[in-house]
Coordinates of C-alpha atoms in Angstrom, one line a residue:
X69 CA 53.0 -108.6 87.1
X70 CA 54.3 -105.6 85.7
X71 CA 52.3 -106.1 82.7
X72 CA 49.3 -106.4 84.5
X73 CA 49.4 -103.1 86.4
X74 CA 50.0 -101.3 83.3
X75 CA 47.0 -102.9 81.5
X76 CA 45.0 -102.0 84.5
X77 CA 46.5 -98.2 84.1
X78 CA 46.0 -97.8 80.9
X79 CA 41.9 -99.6 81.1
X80 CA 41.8 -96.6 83.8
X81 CA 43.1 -93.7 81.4
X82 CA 40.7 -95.3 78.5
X83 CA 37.6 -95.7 80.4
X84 CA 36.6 -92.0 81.7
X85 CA 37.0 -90.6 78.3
X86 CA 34.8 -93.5 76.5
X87 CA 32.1 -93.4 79.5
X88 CA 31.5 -89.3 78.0
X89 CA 31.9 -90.1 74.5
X90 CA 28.5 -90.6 72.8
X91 CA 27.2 -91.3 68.7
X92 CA 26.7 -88.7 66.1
X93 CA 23.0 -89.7 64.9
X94 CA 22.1 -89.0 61.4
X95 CA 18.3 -87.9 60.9
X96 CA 18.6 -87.2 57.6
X97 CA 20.6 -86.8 54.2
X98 CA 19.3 -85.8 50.8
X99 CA 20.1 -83.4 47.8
X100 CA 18.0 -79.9 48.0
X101 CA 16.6 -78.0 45.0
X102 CA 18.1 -74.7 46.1
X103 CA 20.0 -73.3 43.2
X104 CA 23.7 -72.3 44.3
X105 CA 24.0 -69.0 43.1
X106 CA 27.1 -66.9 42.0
X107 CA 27.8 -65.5 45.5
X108 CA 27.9 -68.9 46.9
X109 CA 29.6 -70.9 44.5
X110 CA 33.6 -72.2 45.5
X111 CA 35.8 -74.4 42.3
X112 CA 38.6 -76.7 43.3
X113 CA 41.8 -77.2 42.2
X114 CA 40.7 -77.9 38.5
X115 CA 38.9 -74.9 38.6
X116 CA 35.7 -77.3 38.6
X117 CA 32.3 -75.9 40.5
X118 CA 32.3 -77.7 44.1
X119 CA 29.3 -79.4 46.0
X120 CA 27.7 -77.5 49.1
X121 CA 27.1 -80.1 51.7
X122 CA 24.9 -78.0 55.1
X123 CA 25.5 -79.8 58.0
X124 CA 23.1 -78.7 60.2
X125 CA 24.5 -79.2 64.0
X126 CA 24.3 -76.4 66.4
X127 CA 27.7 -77.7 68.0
X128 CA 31.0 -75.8 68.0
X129 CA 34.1 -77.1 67.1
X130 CA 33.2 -79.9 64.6
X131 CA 35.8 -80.9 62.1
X132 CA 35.3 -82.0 58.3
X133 CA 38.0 -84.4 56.3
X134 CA 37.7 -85.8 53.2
X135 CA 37.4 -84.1 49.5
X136 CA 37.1 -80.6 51.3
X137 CA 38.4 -77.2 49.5
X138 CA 38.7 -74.3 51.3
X139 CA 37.5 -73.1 54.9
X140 CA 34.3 -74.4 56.3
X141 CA 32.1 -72.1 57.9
X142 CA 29.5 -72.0 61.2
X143 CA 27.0 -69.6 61.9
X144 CA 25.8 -71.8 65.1
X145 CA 23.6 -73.9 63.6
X146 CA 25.2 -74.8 60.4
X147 CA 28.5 -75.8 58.9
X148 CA 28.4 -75.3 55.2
X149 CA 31.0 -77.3 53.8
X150 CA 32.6 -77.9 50.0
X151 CA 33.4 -80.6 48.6
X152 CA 34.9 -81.4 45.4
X153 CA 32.5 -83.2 42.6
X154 CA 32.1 -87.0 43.1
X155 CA 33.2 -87.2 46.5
X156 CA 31.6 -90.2 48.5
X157 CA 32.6 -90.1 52.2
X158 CA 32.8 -87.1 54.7
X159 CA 34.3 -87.6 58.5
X160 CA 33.0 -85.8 60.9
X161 CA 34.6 -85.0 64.3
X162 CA 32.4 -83.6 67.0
X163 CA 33.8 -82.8 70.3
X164 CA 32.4 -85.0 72.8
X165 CA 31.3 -87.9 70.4
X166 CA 33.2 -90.6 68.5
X167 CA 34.1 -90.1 64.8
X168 CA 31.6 -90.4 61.8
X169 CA 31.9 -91.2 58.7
X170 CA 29.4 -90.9 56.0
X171 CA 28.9 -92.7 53.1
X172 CA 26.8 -90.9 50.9
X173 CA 25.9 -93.8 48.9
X174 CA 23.7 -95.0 52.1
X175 CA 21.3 -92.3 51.3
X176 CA 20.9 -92.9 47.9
X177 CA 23.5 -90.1 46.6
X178 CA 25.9 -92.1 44.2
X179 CA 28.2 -88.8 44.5
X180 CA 28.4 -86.0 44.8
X181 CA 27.3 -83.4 42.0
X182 CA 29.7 -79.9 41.6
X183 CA 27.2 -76.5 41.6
X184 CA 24.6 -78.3 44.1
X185 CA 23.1 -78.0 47.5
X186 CA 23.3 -80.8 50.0
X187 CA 22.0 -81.1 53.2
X188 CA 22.6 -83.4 56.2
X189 CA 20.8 -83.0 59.2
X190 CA 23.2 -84.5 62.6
X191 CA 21.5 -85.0 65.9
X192 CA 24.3 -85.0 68.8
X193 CA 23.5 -86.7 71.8
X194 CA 23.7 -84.1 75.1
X195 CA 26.3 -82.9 75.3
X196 CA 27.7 -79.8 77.3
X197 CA 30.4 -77.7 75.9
X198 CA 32.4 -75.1 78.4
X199 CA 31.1 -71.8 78.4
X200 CA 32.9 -68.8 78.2
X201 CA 32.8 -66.4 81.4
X202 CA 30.3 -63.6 80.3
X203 CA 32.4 -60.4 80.0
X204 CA 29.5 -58.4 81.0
X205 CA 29.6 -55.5 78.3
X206 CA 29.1 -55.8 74.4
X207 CA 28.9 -53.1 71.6
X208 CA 27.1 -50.4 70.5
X209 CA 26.9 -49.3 66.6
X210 CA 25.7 -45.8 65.9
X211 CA 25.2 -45.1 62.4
X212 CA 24.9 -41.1 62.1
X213 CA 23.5 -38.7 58.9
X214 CA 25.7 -36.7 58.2
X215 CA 28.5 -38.6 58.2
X216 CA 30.7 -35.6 58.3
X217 CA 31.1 -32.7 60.1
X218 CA 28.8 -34.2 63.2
X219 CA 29.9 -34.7 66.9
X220 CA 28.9 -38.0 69.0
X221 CA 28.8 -38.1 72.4
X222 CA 27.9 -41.6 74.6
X223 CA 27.5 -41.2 78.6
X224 CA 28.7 -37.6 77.8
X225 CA 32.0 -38.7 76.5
X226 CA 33.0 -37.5 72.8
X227 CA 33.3 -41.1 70.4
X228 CA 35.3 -41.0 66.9
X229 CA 32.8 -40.4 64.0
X230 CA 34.8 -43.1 61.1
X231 CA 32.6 -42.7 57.7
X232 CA 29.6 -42.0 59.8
X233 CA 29.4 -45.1 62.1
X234 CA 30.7 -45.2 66.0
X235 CA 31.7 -48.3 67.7
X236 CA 31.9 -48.3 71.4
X237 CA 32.5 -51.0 74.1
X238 CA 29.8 -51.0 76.8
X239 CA 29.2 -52.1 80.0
X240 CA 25.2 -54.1 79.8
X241 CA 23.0 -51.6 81.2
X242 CA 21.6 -48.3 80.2
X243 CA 23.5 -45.6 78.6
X244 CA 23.1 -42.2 76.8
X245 CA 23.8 -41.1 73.4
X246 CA 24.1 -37.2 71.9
X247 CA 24.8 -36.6 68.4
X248 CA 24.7 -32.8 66.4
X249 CA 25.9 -31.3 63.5
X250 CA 25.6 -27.4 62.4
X251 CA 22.3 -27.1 60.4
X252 CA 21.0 -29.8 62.0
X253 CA 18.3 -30.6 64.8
X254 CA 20.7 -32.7 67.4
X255 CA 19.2 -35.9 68.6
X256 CA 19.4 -37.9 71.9
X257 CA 18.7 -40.8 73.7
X258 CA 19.1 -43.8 75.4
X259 CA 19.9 -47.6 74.4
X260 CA 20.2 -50.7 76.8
X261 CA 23.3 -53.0 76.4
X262 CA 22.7 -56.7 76.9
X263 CA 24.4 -60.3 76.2
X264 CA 21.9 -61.1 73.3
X265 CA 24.3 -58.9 71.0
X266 CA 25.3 -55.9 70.0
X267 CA 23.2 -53.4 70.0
X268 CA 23.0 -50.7 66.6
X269 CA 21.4 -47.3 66.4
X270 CA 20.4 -45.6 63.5
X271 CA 20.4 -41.7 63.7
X272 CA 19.2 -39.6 61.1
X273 CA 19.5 -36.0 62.3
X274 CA 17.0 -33.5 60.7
X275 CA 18.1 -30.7 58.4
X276 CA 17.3 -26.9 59.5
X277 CA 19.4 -25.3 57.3
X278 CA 18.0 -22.6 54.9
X279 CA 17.4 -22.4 51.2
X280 CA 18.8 -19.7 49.3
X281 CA 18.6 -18.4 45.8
X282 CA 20.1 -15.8 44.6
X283 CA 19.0 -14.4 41.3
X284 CA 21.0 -11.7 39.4
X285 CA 19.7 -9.1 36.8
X286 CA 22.3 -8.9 34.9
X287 CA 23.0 -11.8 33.0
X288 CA 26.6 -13.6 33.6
X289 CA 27.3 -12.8 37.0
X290 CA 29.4 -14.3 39.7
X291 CA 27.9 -14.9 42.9
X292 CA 29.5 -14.6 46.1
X293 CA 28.2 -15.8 49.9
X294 CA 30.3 -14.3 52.6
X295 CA 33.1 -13.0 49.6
X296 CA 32.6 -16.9 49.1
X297 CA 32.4 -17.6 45.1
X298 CA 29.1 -20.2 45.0
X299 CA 28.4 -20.4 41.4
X300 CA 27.8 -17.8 38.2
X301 CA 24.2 -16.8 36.6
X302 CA 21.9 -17.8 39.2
X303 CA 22.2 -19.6 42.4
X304 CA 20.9 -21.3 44.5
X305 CA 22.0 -23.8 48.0
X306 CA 21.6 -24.4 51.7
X307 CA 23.2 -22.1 54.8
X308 CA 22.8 -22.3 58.1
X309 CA 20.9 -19.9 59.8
X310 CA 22.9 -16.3 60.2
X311 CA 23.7 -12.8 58.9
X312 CA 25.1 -13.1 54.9
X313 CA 26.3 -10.8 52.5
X314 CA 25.6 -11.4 49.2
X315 CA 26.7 -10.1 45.9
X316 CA 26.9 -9.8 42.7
X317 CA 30.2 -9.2 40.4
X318 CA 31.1 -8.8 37.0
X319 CA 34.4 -8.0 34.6
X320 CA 33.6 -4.1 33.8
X321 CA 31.0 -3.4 35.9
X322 CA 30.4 -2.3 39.9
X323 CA 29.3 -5.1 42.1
X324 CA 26.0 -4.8 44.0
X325 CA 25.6 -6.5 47.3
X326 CA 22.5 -7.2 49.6
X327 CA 22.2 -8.4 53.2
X328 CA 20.4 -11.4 54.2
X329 CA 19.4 -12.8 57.6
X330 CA 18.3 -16.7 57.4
X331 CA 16.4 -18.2 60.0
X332 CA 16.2 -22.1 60.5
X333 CA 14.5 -23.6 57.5
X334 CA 14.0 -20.4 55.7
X335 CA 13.2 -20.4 51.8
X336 CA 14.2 -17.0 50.8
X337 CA 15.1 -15.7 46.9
X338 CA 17.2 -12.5 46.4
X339 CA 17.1 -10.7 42.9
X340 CA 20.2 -8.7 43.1
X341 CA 19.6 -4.9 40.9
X342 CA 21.1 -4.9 37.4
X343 CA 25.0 -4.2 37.8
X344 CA 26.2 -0.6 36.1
X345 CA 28.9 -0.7 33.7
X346 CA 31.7 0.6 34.4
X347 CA 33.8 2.4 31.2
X348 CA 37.0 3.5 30.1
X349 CA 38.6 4.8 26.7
X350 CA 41.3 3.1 24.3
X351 CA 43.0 5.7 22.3
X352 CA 44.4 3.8 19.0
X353 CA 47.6 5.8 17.8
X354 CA 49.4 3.2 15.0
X355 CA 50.2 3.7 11.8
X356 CA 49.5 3.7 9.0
X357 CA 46.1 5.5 9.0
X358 CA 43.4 3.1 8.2
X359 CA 45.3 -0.6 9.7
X360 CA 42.3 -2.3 11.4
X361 CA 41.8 -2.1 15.2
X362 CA 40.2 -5.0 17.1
X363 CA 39.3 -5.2 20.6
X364 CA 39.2 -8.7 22.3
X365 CA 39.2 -9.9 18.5
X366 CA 36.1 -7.8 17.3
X367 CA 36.6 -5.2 14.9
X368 CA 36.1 -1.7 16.3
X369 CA 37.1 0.8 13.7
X370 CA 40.4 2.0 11.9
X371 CA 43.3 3.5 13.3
X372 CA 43.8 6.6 14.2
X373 CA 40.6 6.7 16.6
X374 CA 39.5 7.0 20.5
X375 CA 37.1 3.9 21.1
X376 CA 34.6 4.9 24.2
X377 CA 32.6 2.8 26.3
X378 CA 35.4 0.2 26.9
X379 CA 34.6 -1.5 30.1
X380 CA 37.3 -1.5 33.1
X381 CA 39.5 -4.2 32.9
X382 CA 42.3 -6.1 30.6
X383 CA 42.0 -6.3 26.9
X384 CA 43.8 -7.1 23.9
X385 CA 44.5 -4.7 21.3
X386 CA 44.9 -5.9 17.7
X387 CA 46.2 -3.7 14.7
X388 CA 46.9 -5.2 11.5
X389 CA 46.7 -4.2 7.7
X390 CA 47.5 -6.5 4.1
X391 CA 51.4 -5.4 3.7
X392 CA 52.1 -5.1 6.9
X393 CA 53.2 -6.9 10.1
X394 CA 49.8 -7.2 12.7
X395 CA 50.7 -5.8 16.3
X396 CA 49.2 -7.2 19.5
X397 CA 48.8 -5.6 22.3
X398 CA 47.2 -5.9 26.5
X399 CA 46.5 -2.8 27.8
X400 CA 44.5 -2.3 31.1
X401 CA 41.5 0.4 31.5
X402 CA 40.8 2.1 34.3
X403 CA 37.1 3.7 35.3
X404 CA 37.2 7.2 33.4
X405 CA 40.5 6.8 32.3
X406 CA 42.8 6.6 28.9
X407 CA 44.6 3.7 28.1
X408 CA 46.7 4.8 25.2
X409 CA 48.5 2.3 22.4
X410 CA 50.2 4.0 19.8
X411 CA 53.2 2.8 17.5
X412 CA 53.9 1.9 13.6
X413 CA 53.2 -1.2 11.9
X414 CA 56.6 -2.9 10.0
X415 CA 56.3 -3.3 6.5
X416 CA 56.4 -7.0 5.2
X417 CA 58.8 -8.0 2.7
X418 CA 57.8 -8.5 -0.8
X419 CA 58.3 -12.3 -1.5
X420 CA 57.5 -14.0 -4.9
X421 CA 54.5 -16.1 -4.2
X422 CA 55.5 -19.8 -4.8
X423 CA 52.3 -22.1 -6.4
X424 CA 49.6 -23.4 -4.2
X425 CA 51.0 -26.3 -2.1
X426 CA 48.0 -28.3 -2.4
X427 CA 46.4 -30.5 1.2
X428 CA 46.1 -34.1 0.8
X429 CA 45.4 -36.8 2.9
X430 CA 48.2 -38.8 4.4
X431 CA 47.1 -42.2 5.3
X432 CA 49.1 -41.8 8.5
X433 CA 46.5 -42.6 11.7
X434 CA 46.8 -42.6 15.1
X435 CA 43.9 -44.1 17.2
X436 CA 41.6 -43.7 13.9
X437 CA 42.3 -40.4 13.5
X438 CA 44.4 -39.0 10.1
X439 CA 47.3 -36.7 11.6
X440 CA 50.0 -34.9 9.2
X441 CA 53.6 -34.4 10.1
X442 CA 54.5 -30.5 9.6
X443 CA 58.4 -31.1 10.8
X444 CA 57.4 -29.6 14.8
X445 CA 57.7 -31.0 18.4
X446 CA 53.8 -32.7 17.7
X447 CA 51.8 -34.2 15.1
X448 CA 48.6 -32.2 14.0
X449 CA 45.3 -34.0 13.0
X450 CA 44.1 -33.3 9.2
X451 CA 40.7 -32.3 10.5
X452 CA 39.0 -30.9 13.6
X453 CA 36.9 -32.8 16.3
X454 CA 33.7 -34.0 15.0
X455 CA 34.4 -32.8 11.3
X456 CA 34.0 -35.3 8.0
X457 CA 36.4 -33.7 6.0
X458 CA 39.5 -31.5 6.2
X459 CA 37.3 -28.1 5.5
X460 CA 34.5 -29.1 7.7
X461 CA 34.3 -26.9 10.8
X462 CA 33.4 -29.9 12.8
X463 CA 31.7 -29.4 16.9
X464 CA 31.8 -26.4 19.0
X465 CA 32.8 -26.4 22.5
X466 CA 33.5 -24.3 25.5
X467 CA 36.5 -24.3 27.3
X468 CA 37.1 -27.3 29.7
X469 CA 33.5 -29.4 28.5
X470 CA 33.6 -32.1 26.6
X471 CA 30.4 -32.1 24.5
X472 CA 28.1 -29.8 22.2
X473 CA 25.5 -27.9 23.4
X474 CA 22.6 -25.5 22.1
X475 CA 23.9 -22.7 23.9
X476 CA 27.0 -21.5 24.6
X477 CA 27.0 -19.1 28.2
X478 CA 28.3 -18.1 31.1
X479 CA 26.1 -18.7 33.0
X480 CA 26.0 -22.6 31.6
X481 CA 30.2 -22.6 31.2
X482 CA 31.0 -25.3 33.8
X483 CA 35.0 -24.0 34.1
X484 CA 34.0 -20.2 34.1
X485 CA 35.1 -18.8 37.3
X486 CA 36.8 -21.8 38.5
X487 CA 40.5 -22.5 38.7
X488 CA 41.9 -24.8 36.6
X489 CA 45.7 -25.1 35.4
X490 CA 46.6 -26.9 32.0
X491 CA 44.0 -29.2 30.7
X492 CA 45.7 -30.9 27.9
X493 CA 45.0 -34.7 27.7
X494 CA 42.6 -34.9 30.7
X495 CA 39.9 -36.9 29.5
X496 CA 37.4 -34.7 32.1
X497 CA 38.0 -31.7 30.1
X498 CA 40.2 -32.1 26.9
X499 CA 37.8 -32.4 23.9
X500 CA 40.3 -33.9 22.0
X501 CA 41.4 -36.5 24.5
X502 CA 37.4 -37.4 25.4
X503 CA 36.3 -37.7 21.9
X504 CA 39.1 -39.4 20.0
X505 CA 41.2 -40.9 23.1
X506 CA 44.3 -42.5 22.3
X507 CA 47.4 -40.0 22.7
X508 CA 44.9 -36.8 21.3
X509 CA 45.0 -33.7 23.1
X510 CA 44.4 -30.2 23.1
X511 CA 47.4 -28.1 21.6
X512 CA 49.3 -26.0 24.5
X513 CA 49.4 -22.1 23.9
X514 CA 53.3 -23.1 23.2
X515 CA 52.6 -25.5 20.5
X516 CA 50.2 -22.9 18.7
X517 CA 53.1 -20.1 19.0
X518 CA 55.1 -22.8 17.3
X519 CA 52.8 -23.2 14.4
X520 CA 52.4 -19.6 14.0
X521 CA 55.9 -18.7 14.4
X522 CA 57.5 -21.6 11.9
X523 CA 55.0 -22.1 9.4
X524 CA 54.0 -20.2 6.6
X525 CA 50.5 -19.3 6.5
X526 CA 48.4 -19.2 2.8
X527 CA 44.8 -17.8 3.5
X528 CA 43.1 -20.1 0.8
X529 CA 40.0 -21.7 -0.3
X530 CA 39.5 -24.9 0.5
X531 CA 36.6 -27.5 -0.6
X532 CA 34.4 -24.2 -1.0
X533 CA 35.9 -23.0 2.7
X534 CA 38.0 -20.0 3.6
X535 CA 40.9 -20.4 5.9
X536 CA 44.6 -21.1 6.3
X537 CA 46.6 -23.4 4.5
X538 CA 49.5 -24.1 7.0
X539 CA 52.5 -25.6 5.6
X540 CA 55.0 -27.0 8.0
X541 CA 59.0 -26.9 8.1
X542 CA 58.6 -31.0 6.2
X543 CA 56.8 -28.8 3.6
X544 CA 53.8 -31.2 4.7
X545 CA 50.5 -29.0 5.3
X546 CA 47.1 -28.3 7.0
X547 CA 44.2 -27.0 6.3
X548 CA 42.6 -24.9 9.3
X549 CA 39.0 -23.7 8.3
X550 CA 38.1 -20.4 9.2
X551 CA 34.9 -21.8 11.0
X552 CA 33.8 -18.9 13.5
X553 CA 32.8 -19.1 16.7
X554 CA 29.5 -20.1 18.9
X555 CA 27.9 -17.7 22.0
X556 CA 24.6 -18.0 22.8
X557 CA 22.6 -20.0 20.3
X558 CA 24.7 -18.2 16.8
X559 CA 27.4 -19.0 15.4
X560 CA 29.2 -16.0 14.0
X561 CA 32.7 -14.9 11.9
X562 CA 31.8 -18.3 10.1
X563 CA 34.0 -18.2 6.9
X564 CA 35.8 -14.8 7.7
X565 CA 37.7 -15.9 11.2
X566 CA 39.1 -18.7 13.3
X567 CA 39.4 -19.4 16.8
X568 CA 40.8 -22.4 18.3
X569 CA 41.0 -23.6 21.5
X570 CA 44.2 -24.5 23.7
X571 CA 44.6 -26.1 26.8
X572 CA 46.3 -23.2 28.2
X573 CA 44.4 -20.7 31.2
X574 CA 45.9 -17.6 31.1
X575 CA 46.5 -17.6 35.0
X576 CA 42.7 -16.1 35.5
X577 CA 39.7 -17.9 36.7
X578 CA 38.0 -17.0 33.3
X579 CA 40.4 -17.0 30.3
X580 CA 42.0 -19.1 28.4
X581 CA 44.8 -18.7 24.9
X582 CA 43.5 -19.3 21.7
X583 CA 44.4 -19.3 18.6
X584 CA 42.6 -16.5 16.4
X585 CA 43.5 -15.8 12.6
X586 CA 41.7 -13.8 9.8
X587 CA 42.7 -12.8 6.6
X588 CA 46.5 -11.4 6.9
X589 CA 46.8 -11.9 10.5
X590 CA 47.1 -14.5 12.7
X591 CA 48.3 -15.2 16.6
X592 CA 47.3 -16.2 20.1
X593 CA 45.9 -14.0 22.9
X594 CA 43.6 -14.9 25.8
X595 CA 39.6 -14.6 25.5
X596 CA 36.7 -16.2 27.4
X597 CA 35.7 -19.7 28.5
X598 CA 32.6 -19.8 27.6
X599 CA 32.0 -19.2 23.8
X600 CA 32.1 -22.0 21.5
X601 CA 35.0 -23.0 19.6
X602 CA 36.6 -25.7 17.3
X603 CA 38.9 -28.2 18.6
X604 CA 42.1 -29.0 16.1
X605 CA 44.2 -32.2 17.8
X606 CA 47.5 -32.6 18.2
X607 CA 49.6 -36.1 19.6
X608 CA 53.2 -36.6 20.4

């Protein structure tokens, strides 16, 4: 008896759940001629290309066994489901209807084929699946122009602005939106929330901000907005609307300045008067009478003399003469006033000239690039950047740029004015490091005192090319060709002077050390970005 009543029981558990369980019906199931493109393709464990298998059945909760690799997808009318390559069978579980499995083979499909598109088209018998409890509110997307600097407001309440996109929780009905931004029209309006999903808002606010270009006389200038520098030679950007003050400034010369008012969406140019120079004197006192004077590393007369016209500001004073020990020095001039440098040049000692040490090549490379070992703390390239021999002046650069250009300016230097602190093996703005890569670089201003201070230094002819021979502590030399320099569109000094670049600024927005040698003198001193120079590598 017992036995009974618990057959009965269990016929009693069974029988509700059968009586709502109903058969998956399959309509149809074929291969498709869609190709599977990159973006969609999945590889099993072999690394193989899977098959794509779309169930299309617009029921939650279905479950997949068999062959399957990875995580199956549903976008509420379609599973998409992988399989690996010559699978056969695929069980289905639907909630609410008994278990299917498919035999491909029914439809024709031997097996399954990796990189291709299936699909199997399910029709599940009615079927009514629990609904969630509507939470009566959904979300509203603004995606806002600018992205920075702009203020969102929704029902009057201020929203976080992430990269230019707001996300906000809603209750469904009508609500209010306010978004501005300085130099910009603000925009507002109204957007209805609803259960059919969220809801996204593009706003694009319009620009009313001012053009402004500012155009100076006087070649080279910096310009400032506000005392804020904007750019050198001339300008030209947006402002909002408002009072400026702009001006004009130069190294030896008096600013000018003009005020502006800018309306909204203004287009206004200001040509700013040619700047007056502003000069001092540099009274030259050495000895011996006749050493050679050079101002910023152009020759300006003999010693003893009074050189006029200097413009305000720091220079570099250079006194040298064959025999003698060359003299450096920075002296600062004042508007009307004397800066005097006076003093006596040291004799050299006579020393019995030891034969030619000729330059060879080395075979030694690093990165492709032929580099001699003088005995200091780097290695020097045989040759400079660009060059196809060890005399060949090789490519001209500015300061901090990376390539040649017709003309070299201030007003096209893209480090002039800008602060920058040691550039040595930055790809962005070492030539050396850009153009050869590997461990090149630009020498420091220490590693040039270094070759100038423990080398000994023949002015030579080389391959038809006047320069220094540079023969390291190892007794292992360079040749450095007295190759000139570039400004403007000319090159000039070519054969008579060098000038090489370090990666050194000299603490100012627009000066950097270089190395600058001529017959009988030779040392580093600070000079302008913006000229063109050759580039001599050095590596560790």
């Amino acid at each position: 008896m017992n036995r009974l009543h618990t057959l009965i029981l269990l016929l009693v558990l069974i029988w509700p759940f059968n009586s709502r369980s109903q058969d998956l019906v399959v309509l149809d199931c074929r291969p498709t001629a869609d190709p599977m493109l990159v973006s969609m393709q999945r590889t099993d464990a072999n690394n193989d290309i899977c098959a794509l298998v779309r169930v299309l059945l617009p029921v939650g909760g279905v479950k997949f066994s068999g062959n399957t690799v990875g995580d199956v997808s549903f976008d509420g009318s379609e599973y998409r489901v992988y399989l690996t390559s010559g699978t056969k069978f695929l069980q289905i579980s639907c909630p609410g209807h008994y278990p299917l499995r498919i035999d491909f083979r029914d439809y024709g499909i031997n097996a399954l084929e990796g990189k291709r598109i299936y699909e199997l088209k399910l029709k599940a018998q009615s079927f009514v699946q629990p609904q969630a409890a509507d939470p009566g509110a959904n979300y509203l997307i603004l995606n806002v122009q600018p992205a920075q600097g702009v203020s969102v407001k929704v029902d009057g309440t201020s929203q976080i602005v992430d990269g230019g996109t707001v996300s906000v929780y809603l209750k469904y009905g009508r609500h209010t939106y306010h978004v501005e931004s300085d130099g910009y029209a603000p925009e507002e309006g109204t957007v209805e929330i609803g259960p059919t999903g969220k809801t996204v808002k593009e706003v694009r606010l319009q620009s009313v901000m001012a053009t402004l270009t500012v155009s100076p006389e006087t070649p080279g200038c910096a310009v400032y907005v506000n005392d804020r520098f904007k750019g050198t030679g001339t300008w030209g950007g947006q402002l909002p609307a408002g009072l400026y003050r702009v001006e004009a400034r130069k190294d030896g010369h008096r600013p000018q300045t003009v005020t502006i008012e800018l309306s909204q969406r203004d287009s206004r140019t200001v040509t700013i008067p040619a700047l007056s120079p502003v000069y001092g004197i540099i009274n030259v006192n050495y000895r011996p009478v006749g050493a050679t004077v050079a101002i910023d590393g152009m020759e300006a007369g003999t010693t003893p003399d009074i050189f006029r016209n200097v413009t305000v500001g720091r220079h570099t004073v250079t006194v040298s003469k064959p025999g003698y020990q060359s003299r450096q020095e920075q002296v600062t001039v004042g508007e009307n006033q004397t800066a005097t440098v006076s003093g006596e040049l040291v004799a050299q000692a006579v020393q019995q000239q030891a034969a030619p040490v000729a330059v060879s090549t080395t075979g030694n490379t690093i990165n492709g690039h032929e580099y001699v070992d003088l005995g200091l703390s780097v290695k020097w390239a045989a040759c400079n950047v660009g060059a196809s021999s060890i005399e060949d002046s090789g490519n001209y650069y500015a300061w901090g740029e990376t390539a040649t250009k017709a003309e070299y300016t201030q007003a096209n230097s893209k480090t002039y004015g800008k602060t920058k602190g040691d550039i040595s093996g930055n790809p962005q703005y070492d030539a050396a490091r850009a153009n050869w890569g590997g461990t090149w670089r630009l020498p420091t201003k220490a590693e040039f005192d270094e070759l100038v201070n423990k080398c000994k230094w023949e002015w030579t002819t080389q391959g038809g090319k006047k320069g220094y021979r540079v023969i390291g502590p190892s007794g292992n030399s360079i040749f450095l060709p007295a190759a000139g320099w570039r400004s403007g569109s000319s090159l000039y000094d070519a054969d008579t002077r060098g000038y090489y670049w370090s990666s050194t600024p000299d603490g100012s927005t627009d000066a950097v050390f270089d190395l600058l040698f001529f017959s009988g003198y030779r040392s580093t001193y600070w000079i302008r970005r913006f000229s063109g120079f050759p580039v001599r590598p050095v590596s560790e």
